[in-house]
């Protein structure tokens, strides 16, 4: 090979070295064995300030003596290059985190004695801060975070997760979350591995002490090499407390329904007692005056109120029967159709059309079919009565089902008599009836109770002379919660 | 006949009206019956009773509304009213809604003690 070229190379190298010394994106300082800085580049001066005649430890860290475990001192000793990280103070007094390289500089090429050590430093303060922030975030965020590989093994888990589920690295996620032997059906992570998208779902897990944990999980893809999803990050929010609260609310609503019922019952009994008292008084007055008409009226009054008692007790027993609904997967549309079949002939006799408008998107939900059947029977027979009381021609009663925003609703509407404010106010509050001796006023109370036992609510919209609409709304997550609870209690 | 004092009995329970009618008449009063607040007010206007026995919770117009209308009427506002009612919560509600107005002269919870009721009536309209 031509010498000329080699000569050129060393010349080039020399030139480049000088250039490099200034342009390299590092702070460069050269120190001797006594830690004196003998040369430094502009970057160094820019970051650490004036260095001429100073010791390196003073400039880097404002110390009065050499640093403990000084890497450059070791390089002087053994001739090895070193990389360390350290914390220093810049010329403005700010704390900086930097990575430092200590490189030996020998007197005569590779074999000579080490004359200097070149220190290359670069600030990584921001990166270090980010890393620290990230670590804190990862561990302390009030969520469980795990990273799983394609075999569904957990390769990382944050502190919150470890606290709740124990030491889990290397175990299968389904084993840890749910103590299963195989992957869960509807696994959101599997979907993410497949379509690279974020998925969310509500799950139930088992903690390290065997406690039930309800959580909402979101799975995000982590691609390290571009062509496929290598890992999935599972971030879970613990909603156990929330779910427990929700359950308590359902229970409280159920209790409230019982309270209202008892208050209504007391009112009803007081009226009956009044009737009995009256009958007794009239009989005794009639006997005293030998007035048979008065005795007969008293007798009738007693009989009427005994009958009322019997009906009330019977209704009340059926009302109090079965404290929890017996939920089973039920198609609400089918229930609606059943009611239409049962009542359309009766309705037709009074010139009323009874029909169902069922939404197509409705799937089976956990409901107590007998209870909903009772509710619909009550509402439909009220609606038919309302149509008979109303004066419109072409009366109709419509049962409508819908499933929107997680709420199943079943409504019964009519274009009958409607109610004014005074009546609307009372329909759910007492044993109220507009049907004279025919009703006990328990129909709507029973309906409301049954709906509330399903975690639902009943609403009424009405206008005097125009008609009424009773709508039962069932949040489906509540139905599921009651269903699960019942299944658990049943086992 | 005409010197007998007249009592208007307002209650949506026909048995209550019937019993109180017999009871008051037996004790020397004349009676009129009505089955809701609206009918009660009309009969009060028509016949100017000396006392009104009034139920609160009634189908149709309630006792609260009728009582208010009585107080608003110059002709009727001085007629003593005795509440005869079934439910204590409704009674509280009654007073809350009428807190700025004159209280009724008496109130009895169902089932009423008939001797006490008569005593009160005799006190108000001897």
Coordinates of C-alpha atoms in Angstrom, one line a residue:
Chain A
X1 CA 0.0 0.0 0.0
X2 CA 1.3 3.5 -0.9
X3 CA 3.1 5.3 2.0
X4 CA 1.7 8.5 0.8
X5 CA -1.7 7.5 1.8
X6 CA -0.6 6.5 5.3
X7 CA 1.2 9.8 5.7
X8 CA -2.0 11.6 4.7
X9 CA -4.0 9.6 7.1
X10 CA -1.9 10.6 10.1
X11 CA -2.1 14.2 9.0
X12 CA -5.8 14.0 8.6
X13 CA -6.0 12.3 12.0
X14 CA -4.1 15.1 13.7
X15 CA -6.3 17.8 12.1
X16 CA -9.4 15.9 13.0
X17 CA -8.3 15.4 16.6
X18 CA -7.9 19.1 17.1
X19 CA -11.3 19.7 15.6
X20 CA -12.8 16.9 17.5
X21 CA -11.5 18.2 20.8
X22 CA -13.7 21.3 20.4
X23 CA -16.6 20.0 18.4
X24 CA -17.4 16.7 20.2
X25 CA -20.7 17.0 22.0
X26 CA -19.0 16.3 25.4
X27 CA -17.3 18.4 28.0
X28 CA -13.7 17.4 27.6
X29 CA -11.1 18.0 30.3
X30 CA -7.6 16.5 30.6
X31 CA -6.1 16.0 34.1
X32 CA -2.8 15.0 35.5
X33 CA -2.1 12.7 38.4
X34 CA -2.6 15.4 40.9
X35 CA -6.1 16.2 39.6
X36 CA -5.0 19.5 38.0
X37 CA -6.9 20.3 34.9
X38 CA -4.3 20.9 32.2
X39 CA -6.6 21.3 29.2
X40 CA -10.3 21.6 28.5
X41 CA -12.6 22.3 25.6
X42 CA -15.1 25.2 25.2
X43 CA -18.0 23.0 26.1
X44 CA -16.4 22.2 29.4
X45 CA -15.8 25.9 30.2
X46 CA -19.3 26.7 29.1
X47 CA -20.8 24.2 31.5
X48 CA -18.4 24.2 34.4
X49 CA -16.9 27.7 34.2
X50 CA -13.3 28.8 34.7
X51 CA -10.9 25.8 35.1
X52 CA -7.4 27.2 34.6
X53 CA -5.2 26.3 37.5
X54 CA -8.0 24.4 39.3
X55 CA -8.4 20.9 40.6
X56 CA -10.9 18.8 38.8
X57 CA -12.9 17.9 41.9
X58 CA -13.3 21.6 42.7
X59 CA -14.6 22.4 39.2
X60 CA -16.9 19.4 38.9
X61 CA -18.2 19.2 42.4
X62 CA -16.9 22.2 44.3
X63 CA -15.1 19.9 46.6
X64 CA -12.0 20.6 48.6
X65 CA -10.4 17.2 48.2
X66 CA -10.5 14.3 45.6
X67 CA -13.7 12.4 45.3
X68 CA -14.2 9.1 46.9
X69 CA -13.6 6.2 44.5
X70 CA -12.4 8.6 41.8
X71 CA -12.6 6.7 38.4
X72 CA -9.8 8.7 36.9
X73 CA -7.5 7.9 39.8
X74 CA -8.3 4.2 39.1
X75 CA -7.6 4.7 35.4
X76 CA -4.2 6.2 36.3
X77 CA -3.6 3.1 38.3
X78 CA -4.6 0.4 35.9
X79 CA -4.8 2.0 32.5
X80 CA -8.4 1.0 31.9
X81 CA -11.0 3.2 30.5
X82 CA -14.1 3.7 32.7
X83 CA -17.7 4.9 32.4
X84 CA -19.4 6.1 35.5
X85 CA -22.3 8.3 36.4
X86 CA -22.0 11.1 38.8
X87 CA -23.7 14.2 40.1
X88 CA -21.9 17.6 40.0
X89 CA -22.6 21.3 40.1
X90 CA -22.5 23.5 37.0
X91 CA -21.1 27.0 36.9
X92 CA -24.5 28.4 37.9
X93 CA -24.6 26.2 40.9
X94 CA -27.3 23.8 39.5
X95 CA -27.1 20.2 40.3
X96 CA -26.3 18.1 37.2
X97 CA -26.4 14.4 36.5
X98 CA -23.8 13.3 34.1
X99 CA -22.1 10.3 32.5
X100 CA -18.3 10.5 32.6
X101 CA -15.8 8.5 30.6
X102 CA -12.2 8.4 31.9
X103 CA -9.7 7.6 29.2
X104 CA -6.0 7.2 29.7
X105 CA -3.6 9.3 27.6
X106 CA -0.1 7.8 27.3
X107 CA 3.1 9.5 26.7
X108 CA 4.4 7.4 23.8
X109 CA 1.7 5.7 22.0
X110 CA 0.0 2.6 23.4
X111 CA 2.7 1.2 25.6
X112 CA 3.9 4.4 27.3
X113 CA 3.3 5.6 30.8
X114 CA 0.0 7.2 31.6
X115 CA 0.6 10.9 31.6
X116 CA -3.0 12.3 31.7
X117 CA -6.5 11.1 31.9
X118 CA -9.1 12.6 29.5
X119 CA -12.5 13.0 31.1
X120 CA -15.4 13.2 28.7
X121 CA -18.6 14.1 30.5
X122 CA -22.2 14.6 29.2
X123 CA -25.1 15.8 31.2
X124 CA -28.0 13.4 31.4
X125 CA -30.0 15.4 34.0
X126 CA -33.2 15.5 32.0
X127 CA -33.0 11.8 31.0
X128 CA -32.3 10.9 34.6
X129 CA -35.3 12.9 35.7
X130 CA -37.6 11.4 33.2
X131 CA -36.5 8.0 34.2
X132 CA -37.1 8.7 37.8
X133 CA -40.5 10.2 37.1
X134 CA -41.4 7.2 34.9
X135 CA -40.3 4.8 37.7
X136 CA -42.3 6.6 40.3
X137 CA -45.3 6.8 38.0
X138 CA -45.0 3.1 37.1
X139 CA -44.8 2.0 40.7
X140 CA -47.0 4.5 42.5
X141 CA -49.9 5.1 40.1
X142 CA -53.0 3.7 41.8
X143 CA -53.4 1.0 39.2
X144 CA -52.0 -2.4 38.7
X145 CA -49.6 -2.4 35.8
X146 CA -48.1 -5.5 34.2
X147 CA -46.1 -6.1 31.0
X148 CA -46.7 -9.5 29.5
X149 CA -45.0 -11.3 26.6
X150 CA -46.5 -13.3 23.9
X151 CA -46.7 -16.4 26.1
X152 CA -48.8 -14.4 28.6
X153 CA -46.0 -14.4 31.1
X154 CA -45.6 -11.4 33.3
X155 CA -42.2 -9.8 32.7
X156 CA -42.7 -6.6 34.7
X157 CA -45.2 -5.7 37.4
X158 CA -45.5 -2.4 39.4
X159 CA -45.5 -2.0 43.1
X160 CA -49.3 -1.7 43.4
X161 CA -49.6 -5.0 41.6
X162 CA -47.1 -6.8 43.7
X163 CA -48.7 -5.5 46.9
X164 CA -52.1 -7.0 45.8
X165 CA -51.0 -10.1 43.9
X166 CA -47.6 -10.9 45.3
X167 CA -44.3 -11.7 43.5
X168 CA -45.3 -12.7 40.0
X169 CA -42.5 -12.2 37.5
X170 CA -42.3 -15.1 35.1
X171 CA -45.8 -16.4 36.0
X172 CA -48.7 -16.6 33.6
X173 CA -51.0 -13.5 33.9
X174 CA -54.2 -15.7 34.0
X175 CA -52.7 -17.7 36.8
X176 CA -51.8 -14.6 38.8
X177 CA -55.0 -12.5 38.1
X178 CA -57.5 -15.3 38.3
X179 CA -55.8 -18.5 39.4
X180 CA -56.7 -20.1 36.2
X181 CA -54.9 -22.9 34.4
X182 CA -55.5 -21.6 30.9
X183 CA -56.1 -18.3 29.2
X184 CA -59.3 -16.4 30.0
X185 CA -62.1 -16.4 27.4
X186 CA -62.4 -12.9 25.9
X187 CA -58.8 -12.0 26.9
X188 CA -58.3 -8.3 26.0
X189 CA -54.5 -8.8 25.7
X190 CA -55.0 -11.5 23.1
X191 CA -57.0 -9.1 21.1
X192 CA -54.3 -6.5 21.4
X193 CA -51.6 -9.0 20.3
X194 CA -53.8 -9.7 17.3
X195 CA -55.0 -6.2 16.1
X196 CA -52.4 -3.9 17.8
X197 CA -55.3 -1.9 19.3
X198 CA -56.2 -0.8 22.8
X199 CA -58.9 -2.9 24.4
X200 CA -60.8 -2.5 27.6
X201 CA -62.9 -4.8 29.7
X202 CA -64.3 -5.4 33.2
X203 CA -62.8 -8.4 35.0
X204 CA -62.9 -10.2 38.3
X205 CA -59.7 -11.4 39.8
X206 CA -58.4 -13.1 43.0
X207 CA -55.9 -11.4 45.2
X208 CA -53.0 -13.0 47.0
X209 CA -55.1 -13.5 50.2
X210 CA -57.9 -15.0 48.2
X211 CA -60.0 -11.8 48.2
X212 CA -62.2 -10.9 45.2
X213 CA -60.9 -8.0 43.1
X214 CA -63.0 -6.2 40.6
X215 CA -61.0 -4.3 38.0
X216 CA -61.3 -2.6 34.7
X217 CA -58.3 -3.5 32.5
X218 CA -57.0 -1.7 29.4
X219 CA -54.4 -3.5 27.2
X220 CA -51.9 -1.5 25.1
X221 CA -49.5 -2.9 22.5
X222 CA -45.8 -2.5 23.0
X223 CA -43.8 -2.9 19.8
X224 CA -40.0 -3.0 20.1
X225 CA -39.1 -4.2 16.7
X226 CA -41.8 -2.8 14.6
X227 CA -43.1 -5.8 12.8
X228 CA -45.2 -7.4 15.6
X229 CA -46.5 -6.7 19.1
X230 CA -43.8 -8.2 21.4
X231 CA -45.5 -7.2 24.7
X232 CA -48.7 -6.0 26.0
X233 CA -49.1 -3.5 28.9
X234 CA -52.0 -4.3 31.1
X235 CA -53.2 -1.4 33.2
X236 CA -55.9 -2.2 35.7
X237 CA -58.0 0.0 37.9
X238 CA -59.3 -1.5 41.0
X239 CA -63.1 -0.9 41.2
X240 CA -63.9 -3.3 44.0
X241 CA -64.9 -0.5 46.4
X242 CA -67.0 1.1 43.7
X243 CA -68.8 -2.2 43.0
X244 CA -69.4 -2.7 46.7
X245 CA -70.8 0.8 47.0
X246 CA -73.1 0.1 44.1
X247 CA -74.3 -3.0 45.8
X248 CA -75.0 -1.1 49.0
X249 CA -77.0 1.5 47.0
X250 CA -79.2 -1.3 45.5
X251 CA -79.7 -2.7 49.0
X252 CA -80.6 0.7 50.4
X253 CA -83.1 1.3 47.6
X254 CA -84.7 -2.1 48.3
X255 CA -85.0 -1.2 52.0
X256 CA -86.5 2.1 51.1
X257 CA -89.1 0.3 49.1
X258 CA -90.0 -1.8 52.0
X259 CA -90.2 1.2 54.3
X260 CA -92.6 3.0 51.9
X261 CA -94.7 -0.1 51.7
X262 CA -95.0 -0.5 55.4
X263 CA -96.0 3.2 55.8
X264 CA -98.7 2.7 53.1
X265 CA -99.8 -0.5 54.8
X266 CA -100.3 1.3 58.2
X267 CA -102.4 3.9 56.5
X268 CA -104.6 1.3 54.9
X269 CA -105.0 -0.5 58.2
X270 CA -106.0 2.7 60.0
X271 CA -108.8 3.2 57.5
X272 CA -110.0 -0.3 58.0
X273 CA -109.9 0.1 61.8
X274 CA -112.0 3.2 61.3
X275 CA -114.6 1.1 59.4
X276 CA -114.6 -1.6 62.0
X277 CA -115.0 0.9 64.8
X278 CA -117.9 2.5 62.9
X279 CA -119.7 -0.8 62.3
X280 CA -119.3 -1.7 65.9
X281 CA -120.7 1.6 67.0
X282 CA -123.7 1.4 64.7
X283 CA -124.6 -2.1 65.7
X284 CA -124.5 -1.2 69.4
X285 CA -126.4 2.0 68.8
X286 CA -129.0 0.1 66.7
X287 CA -129.4 -2.6 69.4
X288 CA -129.8 0.0 72.1
X289 CA -132.5 1.8 70.1
X290 CA -133.9 -1.4 68.6
X291 CA -133.3 0.1 65.2
X292 CA -132.8 -2.9 62.9
X293 CA -131.9 -0.6 60.0
X294 CA -128.9 0.8 61.9
X295 CA -127.9 -2.7 63.0
X296 CA -128.0 -3.9 59.4
X297 CA -125.9 -0.9 58.2
X298 CA -123.4 -1.6 61.0
X299 CA -123.3 -5.2 60.0
X300 CA -122.6 -4.3 56.3
X301 CA -119.9 -1.9 57.4
X302 CA -118.2 -4.6 59.5
X303 CA -118.4 -7.1 56.6
X304 CA -117.0 -4.7 54.1
X305 CA -114.0 -4.0 56.3
X306 CA -113.4 -7.6 57.1
X307 CA -113.4 -8.3 53.4
X308 CA -111.0 -5.4 52.9
X309 CA -108.7 -6.9 55.6
X310 CA -108.7 -10.3 53.8
X311 CA -107.9 -8.8 50.4
X312 CA -105.2 -6.6 51.9
X313 CA -103.6 -9.5 53.7
X314 CA -103.7 -11.6 50.6
X315 CA -102.2 -8.9 48.5
X316 CA -99.7 -8.1 51.1
X317 CA -98.5 -11.6 51.3
X318 CA -98.0 -11.8 47.6
X319 CA -96.3 -8.4 47.8
X320 CA -93.9 -9.6 50.4
X321 CA -93.2 -12.9 48.8
X322 CA -89.7 -13.6 47.5
X323 CA -87.4 -10.9 48.8
X324 CA -84.9 -11.4 46.1
X325 CA -85.8 -11.7 42.5
X326 CA -84.9 -15.0 40.9
X327 CA -82.9 -13.9 37.9
X328 CA -82.4 -16.0 34.8
X329 CA -81.4 -15.1 31.3
X330 CA -84.6 -13.8 29.8
X331 CA -85.6 -12.2 26.5
X332 CA -87.6 -9.0 27.4
X333 CA -89.1 -9.0 23.9
X334 CA -90.6 -12.5 24.5
X335 CA -92.1 -11.3 27.8
X336 CA -93.7 -8.3 26.0
X337 CA -95.2 -10.5 23.3
X338 CA -96.5 -12.9 26.0
X339 CA -98.4 -10.1 27.7
X340 CA -99.8 -8.9 24.4
X341 CA -101.1 -12.4 23.6
X342 CA -102.6 -12.7 27.1
X343 CA -104.4 -9.3 27.1
X344 CA -105.1 -8.4 23.5
X345 CA -108.6 -10.1 23.5
X346 CA -109.6 -8.5 26.7
X347 CA -108.4 -5.1 25.4
X348 CA -110.2 -5.6 22.1
X349 CA -113.5 -6.2 23.8
X350 CA -113.3 -2.6 25.0
X351 CA -112.2 -1.4 21.6
X352 CA -108.6 -1.0 22.7
X353 CA -105.6 -2.1 20.6
X354 CA -102.8 -3.7 22.5
X355 CA -99.5 -4.1 20.7
X356 CA -95.7 -4.4 21.3
X357 CA -92.9 -2.4 19.7
X358 CA -89.8 -4.4 20.4
X359 CA -86.3 -3.2 19.6
X360 CA -84.3 -5.7 17.5
X361 CA -81.0 -5.2 19.2
X362 CA -82.2 -6.7 22.5
X363 CA -80.4 -9.7 23.8
X364 CA -81.1 -11.9 26.8
X365 CA -80.5 -10.3 30.1
X366 CA -80.8 -11.5 33.7
X367 CA -84.4 -10.8 34.8
X368 CA -86.9 -12.5 37.0
X369 CA -89.5 -13.4 34.3
X370 CA -92.3 -13.9 36.8
X371 CA -91.7 -10.6 38.4
X372 CA -91.5 -8.7 35.1
X373 CA -94.6 -10.5 34.0
X374 CA -96.4 -9.3 37.1
X375 CA -95.1 -5.7 36.5
X376 CA -96.3 -5.8 32.9
X377 CA -99.6 -7.3 33.9
X378 CA -100.2 -4.5 36.4
X379 CA -99.1 -1.7 34.0
X380 CA -101.1 -3.1 31.1
X381 CA -104.3 -3.6 33.1
X382 CA -103.9 0.0 34.5
X383 CA -103.4 1.2 31.0
X384 CA -106.6 -0.6 29.8
X385 CA -108.5 0.9 32.7
X386 CA -107.2 4.3 31.8
X387 CA -108.3 3.9 28.2
X388 CA -111.8 2.9 29.4
X389 CA -111.9 6.0 31.6
X390 CA -110.7 8.2 28.8
X391 CA -112.9 9.6 26.1
X392 CA -110.7 9.1 23.1
X393 CA -111.7 6.8 20.3
X394 CA -109.0 4.5 18.8
X395 CA -107.4 3.9 22.2
X396 CA -104.3 1.9 22.2
X397 CA -101.8 0.5 24.7
X398 CA -98.2 -0.1 23.6
X399 CA -95.5 -2.1 25.2
X400 CA -92.1 -0.9 24.0
X401 CA -88.7 -2.3 24.7
X402 CA -85.3 -0.7 24.1
X403 CA -81.7 -1.1 25.0
X404 CA -79.6 2.0 25.0
X405 CA -76.4 3.1 26.7
X406 CA -76.4 0.0 28.9
X407 CA -80.0 0.5 30.1
X408 CA -82.8 -1.9 29.3
X409 CA -86.1 -0.1 29.3
X410 CA -89.6 -1.5 29.1
X411 CA -92.4 0.9 28.9
X412 CA -96.2 0.7 28.8
X413 CA -98.0 3.7 27.3
X414 CA -101.6 4.5 26.7
X415 CA -103.6 7.3 25.2
X416 CA -106.3 7.0 27.9
X417 CA -107.4 9.3 30.7
X418 CA -104.0 10.4 32.0
X419 CA -103.6 11.8 35.5
X420 CA -103.4 15.3 37.0
X421 CA -100.7 16.4 39.3
X422 CA -102.6 15.5 42.5
X423 CA -103.0 11.9 41.4
X424 CA -99.6 11.4 39.9
X425 CA -98.1 12.5 43.2
X426 CA -99.9 9.8 45.0
X427 CA -99.6 6.7 42.8
X428 CA -96.5 5.4 44.4
X429 CA -96.7 6.8 47.9
X430 CA -99.7 5.2 49.5
X431 CA -102.1 2.4 49.0
X432 CA -103.7 4.6 46.5
X433 CA -106.5 3.5 44.2
X434 CA -108.8 5.3 41.8
X435 CA -110.8 2.1 41.3
X436 CA -113.0 2.4 44.4
X437 CA -113.6 -0.9 46.1
X438 CA -112.0 -2.8 43.2
X439 CA -108.4 -2.1 43.9
X440 CA -106.2 -2.3 46.9
X441 CA -103.7 0.2 45.6
X442 CA -100.9 -2.4 45.7
X443 CA -100.5 -2.9 41.9
X444 CA -98.1 0.0 41.3
X445 CA -96.4 -0.4 44.7
X446 CA -95.7 -4.0 43.8
X447 CA -94.5 -3.1 40.4
X448 CA -92.1 -0.5 41.8
X449 CA -90.9 -2.9 44.5
X450 CA -90.1 -5.6 41.9
X451 CA -88.4 -3.1 39.6
X452 CA -86.3 -1.8 42.5
X453 CA -85.3 -5.3 43.5
X454 CA -83.9 -5.6 40.0
X455 CA -81.8 -2.5 40.7
X456 CA -84.1 -0.5 38.4
X457 CA -86.3 2.5 38.6
X458 CA -89.8 3.3 37.3
X459 CA -90.8 6.6 35.8
X460 CA -94.1 8.0 34.9
X461 CA -95.0 10.7 32.4
X462 CA -98.6 11.6 32.2
X463 CA -101.0 14.3 31.1
X464 CA -104.6 14.6 32.0
X465 CA -106.8 13.7 29.0
X466 CA -103.8 12.7 26.9
X467 CA -102.5 9.4 28.4
X468 CA -99.7 8.0 30.5
X469 CA -96.4 6.3 30.0
X470 CA -94.8 4.1 32.7
X471 CA -91.2 3.3 32.0
X472 CA -89.2 0.7 33.8
X473 CA -85.4 1.2 33.5
X474 CA -82.9 -1.5 34.3
X475 CA -79.2 -0.6 34.2
X476 CA -77.7 -3.9 32.8
X477 CA -74.5 -3.7 34.9
X478 CA -76.7 -3.8 38.0
X479 CA -78.7 -6.8 36.7
X480 CA -75.4 -8.6 36.1
X481 CA -74.2 -7.7 39.6
X482 CA -77.3 -9.1 41.2
X483 CA -77.2 -12.1 39.0
X484 CA -73.6 -12.9 40.0
X485 CA -74.4 -12.3 43.7
X486 CA -77.3 -14.7 43.5
X487 CA -75.3 -17.3 41.7
X488 CA -72.6 -17.1 44.3
X489 CA -75.1 -17.3 47.2
X490 CA -76.8 -20.2 45.5
X491 CA -73.6 -22.3 45.2
Chain B
X1 CA -134.5 21.4 63.6
X2 CA -132.9 24.5 62.3
X3 CA -131.2 25.4 65.6
X4 CA -129.1 22.2 65.3
X5 CA -125.4 22.9 64.5
X6 CA -124.3 21.6 61.1
X7 CA -121.1 19.5 60.6
X8 CA -119.5 18.9 57.2
X9 CA -117.8 15.5 57.0
X10 CA -115.1 15.3 54.3
X11 CA -113.5 11.9 53.7
X12 CA -112.9 9.7 50.7
X13 CA -113.8 6.5 52.7
X14 CA -117.6 6.2 52.5
X15 CA -117.6 4.1 55.7
X16 CA -115.9 6.9 57.6
X17 CA -118.5 9.4 56.3
X18 CA -121.3 7.0 57.2
X19 CA -120.1 6.3 60.7
X20 CA -119.4 9.9 61.6
X21 CA -122.8 10.9 60.1
X22 CA -124.6 8.5 62.4
X23 CA -122.4 9.4 65.3
X24 CA -122.8 13.2 65.1
X25 CA -126.5 13.0 64.3
X26 CA -126.9 10.8 67.4
X27 CA -125.3 13.5 69.4
X28 CA -127.6 16.2 68.2
X29 CA -125.9 17.6 65.1
X30 CA -126.9 18.0 61.6
X31 CA -124.5 16.6 59.0
X32 CA -123.4 16.9 55.4
X33 CA -121.1 14.4 53.7
X34 CA -118.5 15.0 50.9
X35 CA -116.0 12.6 49.4
X36 CA -113.1 14.8 48.3
X37 CA -111.8 18.4 48.7
X38 CA -113.5 19.8 45.7
X39 CA -117.0 18.5 46.7
X40 CA -116.2 19.5 50.3
X41 CA -115.5 23.1 49.4
X42 CA -118.6 23.4 47.2
X43 CA -120.8 22.1 50.0
X44 CA -119.1 24.4 52.5
X45 CA -119.9 27.4 50.3
X46 CA -123.4 26.2 49.7
X47 CA -124.4 25.2 53.2
X48 CA -122.1 27.2 55.5
X49 CA -121.5 24.5 58.1
X50 CA -120.6 25.3 61.7
X51 CA -117.7 22.9 61.7
X52 CA -115.8 20.8 59.2
X53 CA -114.3 17.3 59.8
X54 CA -111.6 17.0 57.2
X55 CA -109.4 14.1 55.9
X56 CA -106.0 15.0 54.4
X57 CA -105.1 12.4 51.9
X58 CA -108.0 11.9 49.5
X59 CA -108.3 10.8 46.0
X60 CA -109.0 13.9 43.9
X61 CA -108.5 17.2 45.6
X62 CA -106.7 16.7 48.9
X63 CA -107.6 18.1 52.3
X64 CA -104.6 20.4 52.3
X65 CA -105.9 22.2 49.2
X66 CA -109.4 22.4 50.6
X67 CA -108.2 23.8 53.9
X68 CA -106.2 26.5 52.0
X69 CA -109.2 27.5 49.9
X70 CA -111.3 27.7 53.1
X71 CA -108.8 30.1 54.6
X72 CA -108.8 32.2 51.5
X73 CA -112.5 32.6 51.5
X74 CA -113.9 35.5 53.6
X75 CA -117.1 33.6 54.1
X76 CA -115.6 30.4 55.3
X77 CA -112.3 31.2 56.9
X78 CA -113.8 31.3 60.4
X79 CA -115.4 27.9 60.4
X80 CA -113.5 25.6 62.8
X81 CA -111.8 22.6 61.2
X82 CA -110.9 19.3 62.8
X83 CA -108.5 17.0 60.9
X84 CA -109.3 13.3 61.0
X85 CA -106.5 11.6 59.2
X86 CA -104.7 8.2 58.8
X87 CA -101.1 9.1 58.4
X88 CA -98.8 11.0 60.7
X89 CA -96.2 11.9 58.0
X90 CA -99.0 13.5 56.0
X91 CA -100.1 15.5 59.0
X92 CA -96.5 16.8 59.4
X93 CA -96.5 17.7 55.7
X94 CA -99.8 19.4 56.1
X95 CA -98.4 21.7 58.8
X96 CA -95.2 22.4 56.9
X97 CA -97.1 23.5 53.8
X98 CA -99.3 25.7 55.8
X99 CA -96.8 27.0 58.4
X100 CA -97.7 30.7 57.9
X101 CA -101.4 30.0 58.1
X102 CA -103.8 29.5 60.9
X103 CA -103.7 26.0 62.3
X104 CA -106.9 23.8 62.3
X105 CA -108.8 23.8 65.6
X106 CA -108.1 20.1 66.2
X107 CA -106.7 17.0 64.8
X108 CA -107.4 13.3 65.4
X109 CA -105.5 10.3 64.1
X110 CA -107.5 7.4 62.7
X111 CA -108.9 5.3 64.2
X112 CA -110.3 8.1 66.3
X113 CA -111.4 8.0 69.9
X114 CA -115.0 8.9 69.3
X115 CA -115.6 10.3 72.8
X116 CA -112.5 12.6 72.5
X117 CA -113.7 13.7 69.1
X118 CA -117.2 14.5 70.5
X119 CA -115.7 16.4 73.4
X120 CA -113.7 18.6 71.0
X121 CA -116.7 19.2 68.7
X122 CA -118.9 20.2 71.7
X123 CA -116.1 22.5 72.9
X124 CA -115.9 24.2 69.5
X125 CA -119.6 24.4 68.7
X126 CA -121.5 24.1 72.0

